[in-house]
mmCIF file of C-alpha atoms in Angstrom:
data_model
loop_
_atom_site.group_PDB
_atom_site.id
_atom_site.type_symbol
_atom_site.label_atom_id
_atom_site.label_comp_id
_atom_site.label_asym_id
_atom_site.label_seq_id
_atom_site.Cartn_x
_atom_site.Cartn_y
_atom_site.Cartn_z
ATOM 1 C CA SER A 1 -35.888 113.640 22.146
ATOM 2 C CA ALA A 2 -36.692 116.900 23.942
ATOM 3 C CA VAL A 3 -35.069 119.763 25.770
ATOM 4 C CA ILE A 4 -35.785 119.415 29.477
ATOM 5 C CA SER A 5 -34.785 122.001 32.034
ATOM 6 C CA GLN A 6 -34.936 121.976 35.815
ATOM 7 C CA LYS A 7 -34.808 124.774 38.347
ATOM 8 C CA PRO A 8 -32.938 125.176 40.578
ATOM 9 C CA SER A 9 -29.883 123.246 39.455
ATOM 10 C CA ARG A 10 -28.734 122.998 43.044
ATOM 11 C CA ASP A 11 -29.684 124.304 46.453
ATOM 12 C CA ILE A 12 -28.621 124.130 50.066
ATOM 13 C CA CYS A 13 -31.546 124.168 52.484
ATOM 14 C CA GLN A 14 -32.115 124.122 56.192
ATOM 15 C CA ARG A 15 -33.776 121.258 58.014
ATOM 16 C CA GLY A 16 -37.546 121.673 58.300
ATOM 17 C CA THR A 17 -37.988 123.860 55.230
ATOM 18 C CA SER A 18 -39.473 122.954 51.840
ATOM 19 C CA LEU A 19 -38.132 123.269 48.312
ATOM 20 C CA THR A 20 -40.079 123.245 45.063
ATOM 21 C CA ILE A 21 -38.303 121.950 41.970
ATOM 22 C CA GLN A 22 -39.558 122.898 38.541
ATOM 23 C CA CYS A 23 -39.351 120.813 35.380
ATOM 24 C CA GLN A 24 -40.033 122.330 31.963
ATOM 25 C CA VAL A 25 -40.046 120.495 28.638
ATOM 26 C CA ASP A 26 -40.073 122.090 25.196
ATOM 27 C CA SER A 27 -42.852 119.902 23.807
ATOM 28 C CA GLN A 28 -46.142 118.561 25.059
ATOM 29 C CA VAL A 29 -45.835 115.214 26.787
ATOM 30 C CA THR A 30 -48.364 113.025 28.511
ATOM 31 C CA MET A 31 -46.194 111.281 31.040
ATOM 32 C CA MET A 32 -43.656 112.907 33.335
ATOM 33 C CA PHE A 33 -41.734 111.189 36.076
ATOM 34 C CA TRP A 34 -39.824 112.239 39.175
ATOM 35 C CA TYR A 35 -36.837 110.278 40.436
ATOM 36 C CA ARG A 36 -34.495 110.486 43.397
ATOM 37 C CA GLN A 37 -30.817 109.565 43.190
ATOM 38 C CA GLN A 38 -29.247 109.362 46.617
ATOM 39 C CA PRO A 39 -25.476 109.856 46.863
ATOM 40 C CA GLY A 40 -23.605 107.111 45.070
ATOM 41 C CA GLN A 41 -26.773 105.182 44.293
ATOM 42 C CA SER A 42 -29.107 104.427 41.441
ATOM 43 C CA LEU A 43 -32.365 106.097 40.528
ATOM 44 C CA THR A 44 -35.573 105.430 42.407
ATOM 45 C CA LEU A 45 -38.918 106.429 40.965
ATOM 46 C CA ILE A 46 -40.856 108.737 43.266
ATOM 47 C CA ALA A 47 -44.016 109.220 41.237
ATOM 48 C CA THR A 48 -45.587 109.425 37.804
ATOM 49 C CA ALA A 49 -47.316 112.698 36.961
ATOM 50 C CA ASN A 50 -49.920 112.769 34.213
ATOM 51 C CA GLN A 51 -51.630 115.993 33.264
ATOM 52 C CA GLY A 52 -55.155 116.278 34.572
ATOM 53 C CA SER A 53 -54.900 113.554 37.173
ATOM 54 C CA GLU A 54 -53.380 112.940 40.578
ATOM 55 C CA ALA A 55 -49.789 111.791 40.655
ATOM 56 C CA THR A 56 -49.211 108.103 41.257
ATOM 57 C CA TYR A 57 -46.667 107.477 44.010
ATOM 58 C CA GLU A 58 -44.382 104.497 44.384
ATOM 59 C CA SER A 59 -44.119 102.480 47.547
ATOM 60 C CA GLY A 60 -42.270 104.424 50.210
ATOM 61 C CA PHE A 61 -43.193 107.853 48.871
ATOM 62 C CA VAL A 62 -46.221 109.841 50.002
ATOM 63 C CA ILE A 63 -47.984 112.937 48.764
ATOM 64 C CA ASP A 64 -47.577 114.835 52.023
ATOM 65 C CA LYS A 65 -43.802 114.590 51.747
ATOM 66 C CA PHE A 66 -43.497 114.955 47.951
ATOM 67 C CA PRO A 67 -46.491 116.897 46.588
ATOM 68 C CA ILE A 68 -46.485 117.121 42.802
ATOM 69 C CA SER A 69 -48.277 119.459 40.446
ATOM 70 C CA ARG A 70 -48.842 118.965 36.729
ATOM 71 C CA PRO A 71 -50.792 121.991 35.516
ATOM 72 C CA ASN A 72 -50.184 121.444 31.789
ATOM 73 C CA LEU A 73 -48.467 119.208 29.257
ATOM 74 C CA THR A 74 -45.069 120.944 29.454
ATOM 75 C CA PHE A 75 -44.539 121.629 33.145
ATOM 76 C CA SER A 76 -44.432 119.912 36.529
ATOM 77 C CA THR A 77 -43.218 120.675 40.024
ATOM 78 C CA LEU A 78 -42.024 118.457 42.849
ATOM 79 C CA THR A 79 -41.934 119.803 46.385
ATOM 80 C CA VAL A 80 -39.728 118.229 49.016
ATOM 81 C CA SER A 81 -41.467 119.092 52.286
ATOM 82 C CA ASN A 82 -40.193 119.371 55.848
ATOM 83 C CA MET A 83 -36.715 118.420 54.737
ATOM 84 C CA SER A 84 -34.167 116.460 56.730
ATOM 85 C CA PRO A 85 -30.541 115.632 55.864
ATOM 86 C CA GLU A 86 -31.758 112.256 54.553
ATOM 87 C CA ASP A 87 -33.466 114.123 51.714
ATOM 88 C CA SER A 88 -30.085 115.217 50.366
ATOM 89 C CA SER A 89 -30.129 113.766 46.854
ATOM 90 C CA ILE A 90 -30.287 114.564 43.198
ATOM 91 C CA TYR A 91 -33.865 114.904 42.005
ATOM 92 C CA LEU A 92 -34.496 114.280 38.323
ATOM 93 C CA CYS A 93 -37.524 114.657 36.150
ATOM 94 C CA SER A 94 -38.027 112.712 32.966
ATOM 95 C CA VAL A 95 -40.540 112.545 30.149
ATOM 96 C CA GLU A 96 -41.643 109.738 27.903
ATOM 97 C CA ILE A 97 -41.301 110.532 24.230
ATOM 98 C CA GLY A 98 -41.810 108.302 21.234
ATOM 99 C CA GLY A 99 -43.530 105.548 23.167
ATOM 100 C CA ALA A 100 -42.011 102.205 24.134
ATOM 101 C CA ASP A 101 -41.324 103.509 27.634
ATOM 102 C CA THR A 102 -38.431 105.616 26.341
ATOM 103 C CA GLN A 103 -37.632 108.333 28.854
ATOM 104 C CA TYR A 104 -35.467 111.414 28.544
ATOM 105 C CA PHE A 105 -34.087 113.107 31.621
ATOM 106 C CA GLY A 106 -33.567 116.618 32.811
ATOM 107 C CA PRO A 107 -30.179 117.726 34.201
ATOM 108 C CA GLY A 108 -31.249 117.162 37.800
ATOM 109 C CA THR A 109 -31.457 119.273 40.944
ATOM 110 C CA ARG A 110 -28.765 118.655 43.531
ATOM 111 C CA LEU A 111 -30.242 119.216 46.982
ATOM 112 C CA THR A 112 -28.233 119.418 50.192
ATOM 113 C CA VAL A 113 -30.089 119.646 53.495
ATOM 114 C CA LEU A 114 -28.167 120.864 56.525
ATOM 115 C CA ALA B 1 -41.963 92.661 38.693
ATOM 116 C CA GLN B 2 -38.861 93.659 36.805
ATOM 117 C CA SER B 3 -35.345 93.812 38.198
ATOM 118 C CA VAL B 4 -31.902 94.624 36.867
ATOM 119 C CA THR B 5 -28.513 93.413 38.058
ATOM 120 C CA GLN B 6 -25.274 95.142 37.202
ATOM 121 C CA LEU B 7 -22.649 92.961 38.797
ATOM 122 C CA ASP B 8 -19.709 95.312 38.338
ATOM 123 C CA SER B 9 -19.825 98.471 40.422
ATOM 124 C CA GLN B 10 -16.616 99.755 38.865
ATOM 125 C CA VAL B 11 -14.648 98.828 35.749
ATOM 126 C CA PRO B 12 -11.166 100.303 35.323
ATOM 127 C CA VAL B 13 -9.712 100.141 31.824
ATOM 128 C CA PHE B 14 -6.921 101.726 29.842
ATOM 129 C CA GLU B 15 -7.613 104.023 26.935
ATOM 130 C CA GLU B 16 -8.101 102.231 23.594
ATOM 131 C CA ALA B 17 -8.812 98.920 25.322
ATOM 132 C CA PRO B 18 -12.126 97.086 24.819
ATOM 133 C CA VAL B 19 -14.720 97.060 27.573
ATOM 134 C CA GLU B 20 -17.867 95.152 28.476
ATOM 135 C CA LEU B 21 -20.350 96.310 31.087
ATOM 136 C CA ARG B 22 -22.643 93.537 32.177
ATOM 137 C CA CYS B 23 -26.374 93.743 32.694
ATOM 138 C CA ASN B 24 -28.818 90.975 33.527
ATOM 139 C CA TYR B 25 -32.524 91.441 33.936
ATOM 140 C CA SER B 26 -35.517 89.599 35.268
ATOM 141 C CA SER B 27 -39.052 89.997 34.035
ATOM 142 C CA SER B 28 -42.207 87.984 33.647
ATOM 143 C CA VAL B 29 -43.282 89.929 30.568
ATOM 144 C CA SER B 30 -41.703 91.150 27.360
ATOM 145 C CA VAL B 31 -39.548 94.159 28.070
ATOM 146 C CA TYR B 32 -37.717 97.031 26.558
ATOM 147 C CA LEU B 33 -34.084 97.481 27.598
ATOM 148 C CA PHE B 34 -32.022 100.628 27.883
ATOM 149 C CA TRP B 35 -28.555 101.884 28.668
ATOM 150 C CA TYR B 36 -28.149 105.386 30.077
ATOM 151 C CA VAL B 37 -24.921 107.264 30.735
ATOM 152 C CA GLN B 38 -24.365 109.856 33.444
ATOM 153 C CA TYR B 39 -21.312 112.061 33.131
ATOM 154 C CA PRO B 40 -20.048 113.748 36.311
ATOM 155 C CA ASN B 41 -22.499 116.320 37.676
ATOM 156 C CA GLN B 42 -24.937 115.803 34.833
ATOM 157 C CA GLY B 43 -28.292 114.145 34.257
ATOM 158 C CA LEU B 44 -28.862 110.861 32.463
ATOM 159 C CA GLN B 45 -28.506 110.576 28.722
ATOM 160 C CA LEU B 46 -30.060 107.776 26.712
ATOM 161 C CA LEU B 47 -27.222 105.792 25.130
ATOM 162 C CA LEU B 48 -29.145 103.075 23.313
ATOM 163 C CA LYS B 49 -32.240 100.952 23.574
ATOM 164 C CA TYR B 50 -33.627 97.612 22.508
ATOM 165 C CA LEU B 51 -37.298 97.524 21.632
ATOM 166 C CA SER B 52 -37.610 94.707 19.110
ATOM 167 C CA GLY B 53 -36.056 93.371 15.940
ATOM 168 C CA SER B 54 -32.293 93.033 15.624
ATOM 169 C CA THR B 55 -30.762 91.946 18.908
ATOM 170 C CA LEU B 56 -27.688 94.101 18.337
ATOM 171 C CA VAL B 57 -28.210 97.822 18.859
ATOM 172 C CA GLU B 58 -25.659 100.574 18.438
ATOM 173 C CA SER B 59 -25.134 104.099 19.680
ATOM 174 C CA ILE B 60 -23.650 106.997 17.766
ATOM 175 C CA ASN B 61 -20.472 107.044 19.865
ATOM 176 C CA GLY B 62 -19.334 103.470 19.243
ATOM 177 C CA PHE B 63 -21.102 101.560 22.007
ATOM 178 C CA GLU B 64 -23.218 98.536 21.221
ATOM 179 C CA ALA B 65 -25.374 96.185 23.244
ATOM 180 C CA GLU B 66 -26.748 92.770 22.465
ATOM 181 C CA PHE B 67 -30.061 91.493 23.726
ATOM 182 C CA ASN B 68 -29.817 87.822 24.695
ATOM 183 C CA LYS B 69 -33.207 86.487 25.671
ATOM 184 C CA SER B 70 -32.031 83.036 26.727
ATOM 185 C CA GLN B 71 -29.454 84.506 29.088
ATOM 186 C CA THR B 72 -31.641 87.488 30.024
ATOM 187 C CA SER B 73 -28.710 89.786 29.397
ATOM 188 C CA PHE B 74 -28.112 93.127 27.704
ATOM 189 C CA HIS B 75 -24.360 93.692 27.979
ATOM 190 C CA LEU B 76 -22.810 96.926 26.770
ATOM 191 C CA ARG B 77 -19.580 96.832 24.785
ATOM 192 C CA LYS B 78 -17.136 99.147 23.120
ATOM 193 C CA PRO B 79 -14.113 97.896 21.166
ATOM 194 C CA SER B 80 -11.902 100.859 22.043
ATOM 195 C CA VAL B 81 -12.675 103.295 24.851
ATOM 196 C CA HIS B 82 -11.666 106.916 25.171
ATOM 197 C CA ILE B 83 -10.896 109.012 28.217
ATOM 198 C CA SER B 84 -14.152 110.865 27.615
ATOM 199 C CA ASP B 85 -16.129 107.638 28.147
ATOM 200 C CA THR B 86 -15.423 107.897 31.866
ATOM 201 C CA ALA B 87 -18.901 108.008 33.410
ATOM 202 C CA GLU B 88 -21.544 106.049 35.265
ATOM 203 C CA TYR B 89 -23.550 103.656 33.110
ATOM 204 C CA PHE B 90 -27.025 102.488 34.091
ATOM 205 C CA CYS B 91 -28.926 99.582 32.600
ATOM 206 C CA ALA B 92 -32.706 99.800 32.806
ATOM 207 C CA VAL B 93 -35.659 97.571 32.019
ATOM 208 C CA SER B 94 -39.170 98.773 31.406
ATOM 209 C CA GLY B 95 -42.488 97.242 32.140
ATOM 210 C CA PHE B 96 -45.934 98.643 32.836
ATOM 211 C CA GLN B 97 -44.727 102.072 31.685
ATOM 212 C CA LYS B 98 -42.020 102.325 34.326
ATOM 213 C CA LEU B 99 -38.259 102.050 34.228
ATOM 214 C CA VAL B 100 -36.349 99.992 36.759
ATOM 215 C CA PHE B 101 -32.663 100.842 36.983
ATOM 216 C CA GLY B 102 -29.658 98.793 37.941
ATOM 217 C CA THR B 103 -27.219 100.050 40.524
ATOM 218 C CA GLY B 104 -24.856 101.395 37.890
ATOM 219 C CA THR B 105 -21.315 100.670 36.739
ATOM 220 C CA ARG B 106 -18.624 103.305 36.969
ATOM 221 C CA LEU B 107 -16.331 103.115 33.945
ATOM 222 C CA LEU B 108 -12.919 104.581 34.689
ATOM 223 C CA VAL B 109 -10.722 105.089 31.635
ATOM 224 C CA SER B 110 -7.103 105.968 32.286
ATOM 225 C CA PRO B 111 -4.335 106.903 29.836
#
């Protein structure tokens, strides 16, 4: 496995602002993922972020709303832009380690938009 | 495309009783199967996984799951639960390097 950290752990933001979430892993990984978990619901994949290439977004998610950076093999950021209360969720990053699609998750960032 | 169904949104059980959390999947290709656990206010932790080989897989804290290809199921079981097992449990199936999660089952263990 790996040690995965996220910053911030939680935040309360005003409508119309943006928040950048950081994900740091203690080993080099090729594939990193960003998920959203809306209140009381399951996880939905936002995008896959591979180092050196553009992030690949899932249906319903767009780069203008959720820009992602992946500057190296241990770090990624997700920005939630022009936030509305509907963006209130837990945002989780994960990494694939050991192959076979096995993912390990960070502790999550709990975002509340007022 | 892959999909996962967790029929039970909530399973209440008394401490030391056995429990089964059900998971059924759908896929047109060979898959890997996973169970994750989410304790209150925490991220997801990998509980166990089936990749190949023996259809019965075990975790270090007493949970086990059995892959049943004919029934497309991957149910999670524990013969005797503890209060500390109270959490949300997610079944997931992989395909094309992505994980698809079920809606989760909340296990509530009471004394």
